[in-house]
GROMACS .gro file of C-alpha atoms in nm:
model
   82
    1UNK     CA    1   1.009  -0.906  -0.901
    2UNK     CA    2   1.063  -0.531  -0.920
    3UNK     CA    3   0.768  -0.305  -1.002
    4UNK     CA    4   0.780  -0.028  -1.259
    5UNK     CA    5   0.834   0.208  -0.965
    6UNK     CA    6   1.157   0.030  -0.872
    7UNK     CA    7   1.015  -0.136  -0.562
    8UNK     CA    8   1.133  -0.489  -0.489
    9UNK     CA    9   0.919  -0.773  -0.358
   10UNK     CA   10   1.137  -0.774  -0.046
   11UNK     CA   11   1.056  -0.405   0.017
   12UNK     CA   12   0.684  -0.482  -0.018
   13UNK     CA   13   0.715  -0.758   0.244
   14UNK     CA   14   0.908  -0.520   0.471
   15UNK     CA   15   0.635  -0.255   0.440
   16UNK     CA   16   0.371  -0.512   0.539
   17UNK     CA   17   0.584  -0.614   0.838
   18UNK     CA   18   0.647  -0.251   0.943
   19UNK     CA   19   0.290  -0.123   0.904
   20UNK     CA   20   0.169   0.046   1.222
   21UNK     CA   21  -0.143   0.219   1.089
   22UNK     CA   22  -0.465   0.087   0.948
   23UNK     CA   23  -0.550  -0.028   0.599
   24UNK     CA   24  -0.765   0.207   0.393
   25UNK     CA   25  -1.007   0.122   0.112
   26UNK     CA   26  -0.983   0.310  -0.218
   27UNK     CA   27  -1.343   0.425  -0.265
   28UNK     CA   28  -1.289   0.639  -0.574
   29UNK     CA   29  -1.531   0.522  -0.845
   30UNK     CA   30  -1.259   0.460  -1.104
   31UNK     CA   31  -1.062   0.241  -0.859
   32UNK     CA   32  -1.342   0.033  -0.708
   33UNK     CA   33  -1.293  -0.340  -0.742
   34UNK     CA   34  -1.444  -0.660  -0.606
   35UNK     CA   35  -1.280  -0.750  -0.375
   36UNK     CA   36  -1.203  -0.390  -0.276
   37UNK     CA   37  -0.872  -0.217  -0.347
   38UNK     CA   38  -0.689  -0.156  -0.018
   39UNK     CA   39  -0.380   0.048   0.064
   40UNK     CA   40  -0.147   0.165   0.335
   41UNK     CA   41   0.178   0.357   0.376
   42UNK     CA   42   0.472   0.215   0.569
   43UNK     CA   43   0.851   0.220   0.580
   44UNK     CA   44   1.087  -0.051   0.464
   45UNK     CA   45   1.356  -0.169   0.704
   46UNK     CA   46   1.589   0.090   0.545
   47UNK     CA   47   1.339   0.372   0.602
   48UNK     CA   48   1.203   0.404   0.246
   49UNK     CA   49   0.840   0.517   0.264
   50UNK     CA   50   0.609   0.317   0.034
   51UNK     CA   51   0.243   0.317  -0.058
   52UNK     CA   52   0.128  -0.043  -0.105
   53UNK     CA   53  -0.193  -0.096  -0.305
   54UNK     CA   54  -0.341  -0.444  -0.302
   55UNK     CA   55  -0.646  -0.670  -0.314
   56UNK     CA   56  -0.719  -0.931  -0.049
   57UNK     CA   57  -0.887  -1.228  -0.223
   58UNK     CA   58  -0.953  -1.485   0.047
   59UNK     CA   59  -0.610  -1.581   0.180
   60UNK     CA   60  -0.432  -1.437  -0.127
   61UNK     CA   61  -0.284  -1.089  -0.125
   62UNK     CA   62  -0.255  -0.950  -0.477
   63UNK     CA   63  -0.028  -0.647  -0.512
   64UNK     CA   64  -0.164  -0.393  -0.761
   65UNK     CA   65   0.122  -0.145  -0.726
   66UNK     CA   66   0.380  -0.010  -0.482
   67UNK     CA   67   0.560   0.324  -0.497
   68UNK     CA   68   0.684   0.620  -0.294
   69UNK     CA   69   0.376   0.820  -0.190
   70UNK     CA   70   0.326   1.188  -0.263
   71UNK     CA   71   0.244   1.446   0.006
   72UNK     CA   72  -0.131   1.430  -0.055
   73UNK     CA   73  -0.136   1.050  -0.015
   74UNK     CA   74   0.063   1.080   0.308
   75UNK     CA   75  -0.177   1.349   0.435
   76UNK     CA   76  -0.482   1.131   0.360
   77UNK     CA   77  -0.325   0.825   0.520
   78UNK     CA   78  -0.220   1.015   0.832
   79UNK     CA   79  -0.573   1.153   0.868
   80UNK     CA   80  -0.758   0.820   0.837
   81UNK     CA   81  -0.511   0.546   0.937
   82UNK     CA   82  -0.630   0.502   1.296
   0.00000   0.00000   0.00000
């Protein structure tokens, strides 16, 4: 599986494994879901920075999208990740 943003499933797994900050909830009205949409930013093993957006449904993790974050997304994550 490769997303439309040219992110492989392996890179998504690497980002989950490398995550050192918290997981944030997307609270924007147009992005609210049940269960909630969650996201984080982390590096792959090769140093590629990715934003991973997902839903946690019980034990299942459903990836909504994954892509290289922009500066504003990085700023928000750095501010609230701890």
